Coordinates of C-alpha atoms and ligand atoms in Angstrom, one line a residue:
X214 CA -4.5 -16.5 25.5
X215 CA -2.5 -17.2 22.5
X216 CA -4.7 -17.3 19.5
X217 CA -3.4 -15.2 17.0
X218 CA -1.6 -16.1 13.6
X219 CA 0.4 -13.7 12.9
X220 CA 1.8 -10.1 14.7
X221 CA 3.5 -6.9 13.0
X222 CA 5.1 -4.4 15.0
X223 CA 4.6 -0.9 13.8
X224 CA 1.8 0.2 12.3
X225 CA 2.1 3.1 10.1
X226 CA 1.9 2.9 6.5
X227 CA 3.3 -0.3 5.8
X228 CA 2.9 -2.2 8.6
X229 CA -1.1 -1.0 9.4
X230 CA -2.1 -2.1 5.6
X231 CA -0.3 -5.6 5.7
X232 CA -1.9 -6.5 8.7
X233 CA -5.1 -5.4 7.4
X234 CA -4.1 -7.8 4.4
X235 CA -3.5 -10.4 6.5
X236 CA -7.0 -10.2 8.5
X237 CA -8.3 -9.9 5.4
X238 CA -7.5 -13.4 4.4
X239 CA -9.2 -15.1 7.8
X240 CA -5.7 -15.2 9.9
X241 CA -6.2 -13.5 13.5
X242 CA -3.9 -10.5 13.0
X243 CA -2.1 -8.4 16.3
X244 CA -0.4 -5.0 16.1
X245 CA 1.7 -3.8 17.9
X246 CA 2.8 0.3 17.6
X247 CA 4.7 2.7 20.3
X248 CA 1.2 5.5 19.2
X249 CA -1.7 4.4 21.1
X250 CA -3.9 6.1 18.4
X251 CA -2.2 4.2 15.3
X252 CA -3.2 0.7 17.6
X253 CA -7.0 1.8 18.4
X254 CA -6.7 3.0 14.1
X255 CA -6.1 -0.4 13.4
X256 CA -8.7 -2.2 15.2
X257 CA -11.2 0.0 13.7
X258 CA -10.2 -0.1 10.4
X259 CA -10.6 -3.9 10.2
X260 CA -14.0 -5.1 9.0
X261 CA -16.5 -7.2 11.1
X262 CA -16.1 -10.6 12.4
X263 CA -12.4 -10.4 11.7
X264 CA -10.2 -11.3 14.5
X265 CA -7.8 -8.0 15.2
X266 CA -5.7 -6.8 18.1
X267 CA -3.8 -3.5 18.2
X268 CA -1.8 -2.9 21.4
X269 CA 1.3 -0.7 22.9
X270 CA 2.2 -3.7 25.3
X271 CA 4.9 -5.8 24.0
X272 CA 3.8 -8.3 26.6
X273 CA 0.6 -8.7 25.4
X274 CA 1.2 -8.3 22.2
X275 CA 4.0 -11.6 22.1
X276 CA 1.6 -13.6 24.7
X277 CA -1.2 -13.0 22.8
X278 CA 0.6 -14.8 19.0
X279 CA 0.6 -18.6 18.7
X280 CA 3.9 -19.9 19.5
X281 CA 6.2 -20.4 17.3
X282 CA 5.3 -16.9 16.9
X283 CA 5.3 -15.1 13.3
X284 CA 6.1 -11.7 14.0
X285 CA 7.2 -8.8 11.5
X286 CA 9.1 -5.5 11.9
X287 CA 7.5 -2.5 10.0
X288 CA 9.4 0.3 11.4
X289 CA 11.9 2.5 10.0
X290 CA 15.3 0.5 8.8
X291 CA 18.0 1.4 11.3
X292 CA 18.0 1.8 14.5
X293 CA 14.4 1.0 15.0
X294 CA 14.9 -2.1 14.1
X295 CA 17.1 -3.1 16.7
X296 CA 14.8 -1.0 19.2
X297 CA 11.9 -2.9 18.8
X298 CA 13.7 -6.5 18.7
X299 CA 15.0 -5.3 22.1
X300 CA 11.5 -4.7 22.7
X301 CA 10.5 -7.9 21.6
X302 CA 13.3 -9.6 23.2
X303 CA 12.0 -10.5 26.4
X304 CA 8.5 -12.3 25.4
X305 CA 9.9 -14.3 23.0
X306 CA 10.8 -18.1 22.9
X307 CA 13.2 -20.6 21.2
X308 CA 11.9 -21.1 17.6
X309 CA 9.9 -18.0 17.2
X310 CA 10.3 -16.2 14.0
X311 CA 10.8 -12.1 13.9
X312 CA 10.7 -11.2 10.2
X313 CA 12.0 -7.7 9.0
X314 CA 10.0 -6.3 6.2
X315 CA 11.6 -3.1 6.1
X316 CA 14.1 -1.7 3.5
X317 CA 17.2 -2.7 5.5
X318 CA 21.0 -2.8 4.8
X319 CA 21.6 -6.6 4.1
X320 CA 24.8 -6.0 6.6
X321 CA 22.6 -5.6 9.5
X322 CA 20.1 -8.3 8.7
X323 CA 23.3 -10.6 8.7
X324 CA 24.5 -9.2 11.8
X325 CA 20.6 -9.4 13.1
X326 CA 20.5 -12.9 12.4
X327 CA 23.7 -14.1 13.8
X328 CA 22.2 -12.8 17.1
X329 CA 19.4 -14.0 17.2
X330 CA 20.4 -17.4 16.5
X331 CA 22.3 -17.5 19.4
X332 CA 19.1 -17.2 21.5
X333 CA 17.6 -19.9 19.6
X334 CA 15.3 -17.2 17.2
X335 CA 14.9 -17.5 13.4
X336 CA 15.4 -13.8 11.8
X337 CA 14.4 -13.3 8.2
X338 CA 14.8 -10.2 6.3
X339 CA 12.4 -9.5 3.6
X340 CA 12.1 -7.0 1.2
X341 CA 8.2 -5.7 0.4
X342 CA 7.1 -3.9 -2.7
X343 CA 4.2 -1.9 -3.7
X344 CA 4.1 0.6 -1.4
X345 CA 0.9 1.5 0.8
X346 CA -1.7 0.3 -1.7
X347 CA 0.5 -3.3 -2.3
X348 CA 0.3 -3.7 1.3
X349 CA -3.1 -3.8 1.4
X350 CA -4.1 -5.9 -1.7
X351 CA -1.1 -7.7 -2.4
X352 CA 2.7 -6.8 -2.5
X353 CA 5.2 -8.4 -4.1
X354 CA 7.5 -10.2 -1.2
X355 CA 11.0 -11.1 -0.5
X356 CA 12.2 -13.4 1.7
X357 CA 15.5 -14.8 3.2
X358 CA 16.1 -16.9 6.0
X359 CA 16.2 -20.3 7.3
X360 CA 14.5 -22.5 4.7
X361 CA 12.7 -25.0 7.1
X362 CA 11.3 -21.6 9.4
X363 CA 9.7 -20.4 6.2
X364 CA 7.3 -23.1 6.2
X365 CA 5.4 -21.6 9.5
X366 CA 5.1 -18.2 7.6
X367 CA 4.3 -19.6 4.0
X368 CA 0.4 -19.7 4.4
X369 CA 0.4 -16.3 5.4
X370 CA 2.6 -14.7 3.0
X371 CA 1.2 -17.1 -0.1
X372 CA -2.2 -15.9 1.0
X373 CA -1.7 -12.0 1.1
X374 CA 1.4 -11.6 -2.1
X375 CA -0.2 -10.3 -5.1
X376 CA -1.0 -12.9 -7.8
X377 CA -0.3 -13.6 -11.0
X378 CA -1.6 -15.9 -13.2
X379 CA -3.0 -17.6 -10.2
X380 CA 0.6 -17.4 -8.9
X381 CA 1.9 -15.4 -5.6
X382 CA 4.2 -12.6 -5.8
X383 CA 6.1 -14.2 -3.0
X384 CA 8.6 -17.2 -2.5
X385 CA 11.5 -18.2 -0.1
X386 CA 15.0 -16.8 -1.8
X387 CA 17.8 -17.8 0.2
X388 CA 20.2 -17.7 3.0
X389 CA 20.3 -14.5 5.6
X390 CA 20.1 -11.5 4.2
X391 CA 19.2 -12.8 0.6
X392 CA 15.6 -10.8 0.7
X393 CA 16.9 -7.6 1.6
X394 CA 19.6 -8.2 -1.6
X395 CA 16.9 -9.3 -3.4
X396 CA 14.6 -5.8 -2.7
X397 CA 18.0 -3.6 -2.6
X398 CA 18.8 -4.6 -6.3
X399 CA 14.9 -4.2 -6.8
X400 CA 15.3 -0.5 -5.8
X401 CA 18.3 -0.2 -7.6
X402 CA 16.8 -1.0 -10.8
X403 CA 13.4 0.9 -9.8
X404 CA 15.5 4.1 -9.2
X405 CA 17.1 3.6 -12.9
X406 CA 13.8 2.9 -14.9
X407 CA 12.5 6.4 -13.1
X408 CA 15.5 8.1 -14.5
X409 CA 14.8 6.5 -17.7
X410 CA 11.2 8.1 -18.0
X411 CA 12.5 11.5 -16.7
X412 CA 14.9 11.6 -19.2
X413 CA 12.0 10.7 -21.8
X414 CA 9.5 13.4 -20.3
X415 CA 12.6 16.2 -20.5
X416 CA 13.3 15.0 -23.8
X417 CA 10.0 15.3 -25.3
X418 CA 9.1 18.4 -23.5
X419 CA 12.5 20.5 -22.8
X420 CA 14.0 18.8 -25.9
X421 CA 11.4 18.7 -28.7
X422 CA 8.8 21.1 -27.4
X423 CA 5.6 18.6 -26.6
X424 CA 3.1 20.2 -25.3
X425 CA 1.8 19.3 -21.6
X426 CA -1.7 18.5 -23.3
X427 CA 0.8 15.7 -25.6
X428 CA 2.8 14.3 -22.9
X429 CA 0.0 12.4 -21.1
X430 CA -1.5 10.0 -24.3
X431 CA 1.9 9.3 -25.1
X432 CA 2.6 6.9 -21.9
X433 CA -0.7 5.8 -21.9
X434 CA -0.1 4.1 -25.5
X435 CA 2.9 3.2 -24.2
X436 CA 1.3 1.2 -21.6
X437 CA -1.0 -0.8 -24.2
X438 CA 2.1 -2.5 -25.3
X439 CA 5.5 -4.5 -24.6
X440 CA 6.3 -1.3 -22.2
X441 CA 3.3 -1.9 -19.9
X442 CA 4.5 -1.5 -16.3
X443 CA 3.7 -0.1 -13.2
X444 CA 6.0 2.9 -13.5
X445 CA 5.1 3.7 -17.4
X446 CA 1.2 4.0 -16.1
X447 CA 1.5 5.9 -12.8
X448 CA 3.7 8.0 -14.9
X449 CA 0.6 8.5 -17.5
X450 CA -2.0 9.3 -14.6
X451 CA 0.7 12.0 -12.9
X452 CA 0.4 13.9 -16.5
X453 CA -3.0 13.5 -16.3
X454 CA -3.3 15.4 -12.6
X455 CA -3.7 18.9 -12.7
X456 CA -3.2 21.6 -10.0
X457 CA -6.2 22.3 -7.4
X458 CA -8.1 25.1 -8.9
X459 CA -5.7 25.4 -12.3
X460 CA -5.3 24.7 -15.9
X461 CA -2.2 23.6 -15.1
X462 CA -0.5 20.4 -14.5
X463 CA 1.0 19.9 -11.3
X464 CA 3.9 18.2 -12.0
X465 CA 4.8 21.6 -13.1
X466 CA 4.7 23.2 -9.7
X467 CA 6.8 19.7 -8.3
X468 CA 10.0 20.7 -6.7
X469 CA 13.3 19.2 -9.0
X470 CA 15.1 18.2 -5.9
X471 CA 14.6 14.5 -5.4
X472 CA 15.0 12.7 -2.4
X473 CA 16.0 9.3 -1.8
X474 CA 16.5 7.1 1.2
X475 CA 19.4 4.9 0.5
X476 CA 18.7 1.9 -1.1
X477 CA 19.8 2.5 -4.8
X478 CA 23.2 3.9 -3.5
X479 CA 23.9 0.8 -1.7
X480 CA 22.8 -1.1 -5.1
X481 CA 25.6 0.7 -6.6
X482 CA 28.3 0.9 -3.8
X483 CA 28.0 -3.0 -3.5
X484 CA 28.2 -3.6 -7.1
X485 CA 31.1 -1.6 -6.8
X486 CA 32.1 -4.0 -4.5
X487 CA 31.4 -7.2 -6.2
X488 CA 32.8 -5.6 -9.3
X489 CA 29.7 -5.9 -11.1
X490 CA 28.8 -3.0 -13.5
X491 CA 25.4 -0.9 -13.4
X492 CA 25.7 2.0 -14.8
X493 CA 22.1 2.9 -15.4
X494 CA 21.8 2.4 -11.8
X495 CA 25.2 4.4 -11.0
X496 CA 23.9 7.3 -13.4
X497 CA 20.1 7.3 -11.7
X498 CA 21.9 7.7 -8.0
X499 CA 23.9 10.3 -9.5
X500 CA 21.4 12.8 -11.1
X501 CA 19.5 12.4 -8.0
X502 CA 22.9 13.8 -6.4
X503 CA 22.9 16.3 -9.3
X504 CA 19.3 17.5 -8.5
X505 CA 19.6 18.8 -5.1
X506 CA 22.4 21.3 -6.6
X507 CA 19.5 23.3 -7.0
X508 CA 20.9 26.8 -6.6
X509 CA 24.1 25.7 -8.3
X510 CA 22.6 24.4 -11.8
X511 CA 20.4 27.9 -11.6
X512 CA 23.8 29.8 -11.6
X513 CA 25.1 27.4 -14.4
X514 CA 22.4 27.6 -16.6
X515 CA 22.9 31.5 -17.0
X516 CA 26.7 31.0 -17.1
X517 CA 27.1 27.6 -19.5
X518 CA 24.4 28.8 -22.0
X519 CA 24.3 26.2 -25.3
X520 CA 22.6 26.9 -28.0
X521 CA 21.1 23.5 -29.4
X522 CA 22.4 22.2 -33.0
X523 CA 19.5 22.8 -35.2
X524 CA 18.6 19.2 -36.4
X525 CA 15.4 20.6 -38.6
X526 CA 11.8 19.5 -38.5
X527 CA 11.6 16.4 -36.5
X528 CA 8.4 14.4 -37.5
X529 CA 6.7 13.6 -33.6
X530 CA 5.0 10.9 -34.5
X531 CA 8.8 8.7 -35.9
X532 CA 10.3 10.5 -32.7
X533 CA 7.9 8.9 -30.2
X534 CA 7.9 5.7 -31.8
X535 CA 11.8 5.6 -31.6
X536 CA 11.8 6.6 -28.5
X537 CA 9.8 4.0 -27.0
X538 CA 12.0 1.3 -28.9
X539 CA 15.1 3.4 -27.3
X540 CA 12.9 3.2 -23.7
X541 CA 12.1 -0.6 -24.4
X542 CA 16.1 -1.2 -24.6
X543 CA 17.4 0.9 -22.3
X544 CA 14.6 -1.1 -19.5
X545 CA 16.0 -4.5 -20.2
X546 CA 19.6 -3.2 -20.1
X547 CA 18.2 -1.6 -16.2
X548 CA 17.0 -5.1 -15.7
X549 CA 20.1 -7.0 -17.3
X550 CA 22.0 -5.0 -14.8
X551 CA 20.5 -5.7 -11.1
X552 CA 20.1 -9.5 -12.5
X553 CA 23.7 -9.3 -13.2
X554 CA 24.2 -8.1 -9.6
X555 CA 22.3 -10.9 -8.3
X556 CA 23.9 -13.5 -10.1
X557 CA 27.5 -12.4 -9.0
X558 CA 25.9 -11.5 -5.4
X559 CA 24.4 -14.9 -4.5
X560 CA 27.8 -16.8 -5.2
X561 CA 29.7 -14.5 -3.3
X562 CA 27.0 -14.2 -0.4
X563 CA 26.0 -18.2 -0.6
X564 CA 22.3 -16.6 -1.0
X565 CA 21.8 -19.7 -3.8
X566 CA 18.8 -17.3 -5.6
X567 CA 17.3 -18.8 -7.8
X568 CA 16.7 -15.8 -10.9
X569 CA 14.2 -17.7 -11.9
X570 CA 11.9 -17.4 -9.0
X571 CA 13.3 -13.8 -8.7
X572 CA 11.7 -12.8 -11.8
X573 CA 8.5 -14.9 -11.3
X574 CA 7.8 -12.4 -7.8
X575 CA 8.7 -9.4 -9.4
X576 CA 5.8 -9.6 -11.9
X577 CA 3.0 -8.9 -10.2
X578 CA 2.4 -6.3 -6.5
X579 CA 6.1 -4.3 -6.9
X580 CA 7.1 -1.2 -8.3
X581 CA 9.2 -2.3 -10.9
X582 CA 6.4 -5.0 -12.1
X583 CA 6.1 -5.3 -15.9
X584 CA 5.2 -7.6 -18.6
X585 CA 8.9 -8.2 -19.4
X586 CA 9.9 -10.1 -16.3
X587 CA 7.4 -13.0 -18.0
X588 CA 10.5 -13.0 -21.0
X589 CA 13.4 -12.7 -18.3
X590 CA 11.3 -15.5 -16.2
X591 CA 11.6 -18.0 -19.5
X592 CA 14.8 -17.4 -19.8
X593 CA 16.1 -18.2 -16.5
X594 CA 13.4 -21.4 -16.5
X595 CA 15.8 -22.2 -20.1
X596 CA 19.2 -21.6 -18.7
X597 CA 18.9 -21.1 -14.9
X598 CA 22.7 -20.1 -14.7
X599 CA 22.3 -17.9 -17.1
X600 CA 25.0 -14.8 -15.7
X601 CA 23.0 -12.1 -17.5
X602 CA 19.9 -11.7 -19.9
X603 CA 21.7 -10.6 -22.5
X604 CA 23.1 -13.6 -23.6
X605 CA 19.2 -14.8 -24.2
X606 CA 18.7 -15.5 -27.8
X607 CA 15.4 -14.0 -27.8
X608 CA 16.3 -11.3 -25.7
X609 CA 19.6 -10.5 -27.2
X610 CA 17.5 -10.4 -30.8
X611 CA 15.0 -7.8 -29.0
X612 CA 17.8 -5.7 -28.5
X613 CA 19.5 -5.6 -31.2
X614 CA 15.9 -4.9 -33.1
X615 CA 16.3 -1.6 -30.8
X616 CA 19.1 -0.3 -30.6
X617 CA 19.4 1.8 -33.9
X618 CA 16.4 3.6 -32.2
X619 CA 18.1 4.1 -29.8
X620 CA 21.5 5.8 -31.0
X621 CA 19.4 7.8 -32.9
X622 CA 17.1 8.7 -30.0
X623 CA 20.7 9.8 -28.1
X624 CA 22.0 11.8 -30.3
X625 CA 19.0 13.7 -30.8
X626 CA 19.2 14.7 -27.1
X627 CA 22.6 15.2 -28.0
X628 CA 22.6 17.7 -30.3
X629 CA 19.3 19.5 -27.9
X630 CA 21.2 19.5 -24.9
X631 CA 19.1 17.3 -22.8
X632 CA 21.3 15.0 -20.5
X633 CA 20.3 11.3 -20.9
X634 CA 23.0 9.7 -18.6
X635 CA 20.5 6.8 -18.0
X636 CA 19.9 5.9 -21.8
X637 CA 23.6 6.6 -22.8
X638 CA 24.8 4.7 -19.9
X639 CA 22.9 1.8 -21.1
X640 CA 23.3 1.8 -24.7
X641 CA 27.5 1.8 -24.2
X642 CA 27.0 -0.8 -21.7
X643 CA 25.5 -2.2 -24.5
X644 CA 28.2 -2.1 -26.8
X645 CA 31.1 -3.2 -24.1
X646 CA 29.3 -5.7 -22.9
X647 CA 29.2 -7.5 -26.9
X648 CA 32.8 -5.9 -27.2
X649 CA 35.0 -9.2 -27.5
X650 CA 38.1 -6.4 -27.1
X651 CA 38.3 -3.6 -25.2
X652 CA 40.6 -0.9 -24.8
X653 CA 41.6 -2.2 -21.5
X654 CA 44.6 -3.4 -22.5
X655 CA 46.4 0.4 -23.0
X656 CA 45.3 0.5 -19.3
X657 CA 47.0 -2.2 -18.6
X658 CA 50.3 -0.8 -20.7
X659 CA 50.0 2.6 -18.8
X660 CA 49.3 1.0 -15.4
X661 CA 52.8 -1.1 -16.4
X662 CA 54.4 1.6 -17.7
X663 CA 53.8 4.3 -14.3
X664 CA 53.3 1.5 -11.7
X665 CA 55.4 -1.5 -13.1
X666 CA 52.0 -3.8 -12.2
X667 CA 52.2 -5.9 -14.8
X668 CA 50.3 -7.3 -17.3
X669 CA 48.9 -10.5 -18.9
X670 CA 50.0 -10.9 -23.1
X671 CA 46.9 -12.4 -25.7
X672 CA 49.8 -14.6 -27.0
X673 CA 51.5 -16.6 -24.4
X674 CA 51.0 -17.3 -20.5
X675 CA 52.5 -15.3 -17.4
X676 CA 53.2 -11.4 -16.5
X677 CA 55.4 -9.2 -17.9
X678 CA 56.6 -5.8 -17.2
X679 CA 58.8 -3.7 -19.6
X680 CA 60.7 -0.5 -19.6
X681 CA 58.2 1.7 -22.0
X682 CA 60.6 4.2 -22.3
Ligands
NDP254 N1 6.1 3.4 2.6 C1 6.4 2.7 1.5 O1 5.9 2.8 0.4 C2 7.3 1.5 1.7 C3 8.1 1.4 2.9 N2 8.9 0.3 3.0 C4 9.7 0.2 4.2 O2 8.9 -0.3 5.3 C5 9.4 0.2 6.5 C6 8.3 0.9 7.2 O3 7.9 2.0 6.4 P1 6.6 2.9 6.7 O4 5.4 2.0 7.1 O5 6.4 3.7 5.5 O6 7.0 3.7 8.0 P2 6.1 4.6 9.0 O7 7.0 5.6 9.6 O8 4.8 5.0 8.3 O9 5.7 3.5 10.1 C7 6.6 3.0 11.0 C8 5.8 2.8 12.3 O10 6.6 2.1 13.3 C9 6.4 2.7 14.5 N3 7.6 2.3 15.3 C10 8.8 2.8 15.3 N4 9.6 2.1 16.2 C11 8.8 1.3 16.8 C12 9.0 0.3 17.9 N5 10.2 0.1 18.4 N6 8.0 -0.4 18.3 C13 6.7 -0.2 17.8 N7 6.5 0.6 16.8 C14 7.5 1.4 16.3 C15 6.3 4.2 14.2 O11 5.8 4.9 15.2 P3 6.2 6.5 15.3 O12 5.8 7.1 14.0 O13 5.4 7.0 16.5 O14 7.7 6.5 15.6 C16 5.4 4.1 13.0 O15 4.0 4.0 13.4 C17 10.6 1.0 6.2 O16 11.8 0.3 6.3 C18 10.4 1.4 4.7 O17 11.6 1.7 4.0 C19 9.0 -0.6 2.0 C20 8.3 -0.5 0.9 C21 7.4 0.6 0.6
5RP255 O1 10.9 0.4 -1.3 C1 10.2 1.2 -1.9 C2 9.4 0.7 -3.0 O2 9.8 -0.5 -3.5 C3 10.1 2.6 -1.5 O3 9.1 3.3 -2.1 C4 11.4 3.2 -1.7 O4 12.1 3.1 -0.4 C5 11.6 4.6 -2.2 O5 12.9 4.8 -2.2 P1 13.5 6.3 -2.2 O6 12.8 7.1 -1.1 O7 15.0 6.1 -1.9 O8 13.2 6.8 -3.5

């Protein structure tokens, strides 16, 4: 009999702590996950009284969800996804709502909901934040679809996002594949502000010669102010771990190579496409390219040996404090970046975001949650067309407040040797993006001069070309 609220399919990480989540606030939750074990896992990790189905049968698993159905995909993005709509495919009815929470390409949640609409199904990609733990106590969601389906899915979600302030981490964002934009851009921006504190940590310990026993207090301060964030205070606990058995921390015995599984390079390659600069973002893909050169960059550093400019005595306790006003500006230029995106995205996209409610969900439950997207929520409620935070008096004063710090902060690393691509990248972002003239127009002259492709004068309309030479 049909008498459950809401389904997931898959139930590993993700999708097993959501539906938990979901039980958790009094809806009858089903699973459904190709494992038999992961299925029998769920129902036994739910609590008493709660009303919980885990399953292998996609025919009991659809005849057993309230019709319209509410039903989410928690399986790998890919190929998966279409697997286990195919699945789906058969047990479902006109009006039913399949929902893909998983860290998608926003081509094929356009191409996913074109399809389904032809068989009379609402598909709605949304983007989830917070990992394994946000799952279960509240992530930040999300979602894009059709605006009228979201109302069957609205209690749910409202009742198991994160909070802030009372408020939920979670609100409808647009058209198609507007929530996976929405958590692309997210990860974009997460992948940059990781890069940012990397190049911090190497700074102060590579760079300045903080001891491990220093590192740790450092982010923890830094968390009891305007840097407080999810990223600054798992960053404080990871110093804080030390190996099984040593004296050691174990971030030290952590392999350099990182790993990534696509979503900030997409951030960048469709910037790239909508011509929208994000260079911290650009330079966080890349020196996660540069890391897995591993054997390479252990050659080079016998072979390009520097020695570092002596710079004299640096007084640690001005450093750190200049460096967290160089962190502080370098984050809202990460942020300023992938809002950017998002502006330029949901015009060309027809998404219609709304920044405003953008910022408000990415408070609380996701990764890249901190105290500033309260400022950048203001300032969207102020000027909702606002193209990029920057241009925020407040936030534009902020900056500028900072970014001495910051200069001297880069050429500091400068002179040691330590590559900051992330905090350079933003600081000359910085200055081009107040430049009122840029050098652009020799490019212009030397595309003219070797391409005749003409160019556009400052003192009177049309093109031109001339003979340079
Ligand atoms: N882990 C995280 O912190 C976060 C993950 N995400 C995204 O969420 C999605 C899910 O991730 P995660 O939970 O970590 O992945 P897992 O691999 O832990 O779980 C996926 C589950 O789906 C099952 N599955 C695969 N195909 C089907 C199918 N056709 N029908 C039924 N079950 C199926 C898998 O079974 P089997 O293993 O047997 O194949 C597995 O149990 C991904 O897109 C990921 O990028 C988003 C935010 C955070
Ligand atoms: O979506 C997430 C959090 O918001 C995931 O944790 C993210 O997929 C991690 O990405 P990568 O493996 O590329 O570092």
């Amino acid at each position: 009999m049909a008498q459950y609220d809401f389904g997931i399919v898959g139930l590993g990480v993700m999708g097993r702590n959501l539906l938990l989540n979901v039980a958790d606030h009094g809806f009858a939750a089903a699973g459904l996950d190709v494992d038999g074990e992961k299925a029998s896992a769920f129902e036994k990790a739910a609590k008493e009284g709660q009303q919980v189905k885990g399953t292998t049968s996609a025919e009991e698993f659809a005849g057993s969800i309230k019709t319209p159905r509410a039903i989410m995909l928690l399986v790998p993005a890919g190929k998966p996804v279409d697997a286990a709509i195919q699945t789906l495919l058969p047990f479902l009815e006109k009006g039913d709502i399949v929902i893909d929470g998983g860290n998608s390409y926003f081509p094929d949640t356009d191409r996913r909901v074109a399809e389904l609409e032809e068989k009379g199904i609402h598909f709605f990609g949304m983007g989830i934040s917070g990992g394994e733990k946000g799952a279960r106590f509240g992530p930040s969601m999300m979602p894009g679809g059709d605006k009228n389906a979201y109302e069957r899915l609205r209690p749910v979600f409202e009742a198991i996002a994160a909070k802030v302030d009372g408020e939920p981490c979670v609100a409808y964002l647009g058209n198609g594949s507007a929530g996976n934009y929405v958590k692309m851009a997210h990860n974009g921006i997460e992948y940059a502000l990781m890069q940012l504190i990397s190049e911090s940590y190497d700074l102060l310990k590579r760079g300045l010669g903080f001891e491990d026993a220093e590192l740790q207090p450092i982010f923890e301060e830094w968390n009891n102010t305007e840097l407080k964030s999810f990223l600054i205070e798992i960053t404080s606990d990871i110093l804080k771990k030390k190996d099984e058995g040593s004296d050691e921390l174990l971030v030290n015995f952590v392999s350099d190579r990182a790993r990534s599984k696509g979503t900030g390079k997409w951030t960048s390659q469709d910037a790239m496409n909508l011509q929208v600069p994000v260079p911290v973002i650009d330079a966080a893909v890349t020196m996660r390219d540069l890391s897995a050169y591993k054997t390479e960059r252990v050659k080079a550093a016998e072979l390009l040996k520097v020695a570092p400019t002596e710079i004299g005595a640096v007084d640690k306790q001005k450093f750190v404090a200049q460096l967290k006003n160089a962190y502080y500006f370098a984050m809202i230029n990460t942020y300023a970046q992938g809002l950017a995106q998002l502006f330029v995205a949901s015009k060309e996209y027809n998404y219609e975001l709304k920044l405003e409610e953008v910022a408000k969900i990415w408070r609380g439950g996701c990764i890249i949650r901190a105290l500033c997207l309260e400022d950048f929520r203001k300032a969207f409620q102020k000027q909702p067309d606002l193209p990029n935070i920057l241009l925020d008096e407040e936030i534009g004063a902020t900056l500028l407040a900072k970014q001495g710090d910051t200069r001297d902060i880069i050429k500091i690393a400068i002179d040691k040797g330590i590559p900051l691509p992330a905090f350079m990248a933003s600081l000359s972002y910085f200055d081009g993006y107040r430049s009122a003239t840029l050098p652009t127009n020799l490019v212009q002259a030397q595309r003219d001069y070797f391409g005749a492709h003409q160019y556009e004068r400052t003192d009177r309309e049309g093109v031109f070309h001339t003979e340079w030479k």
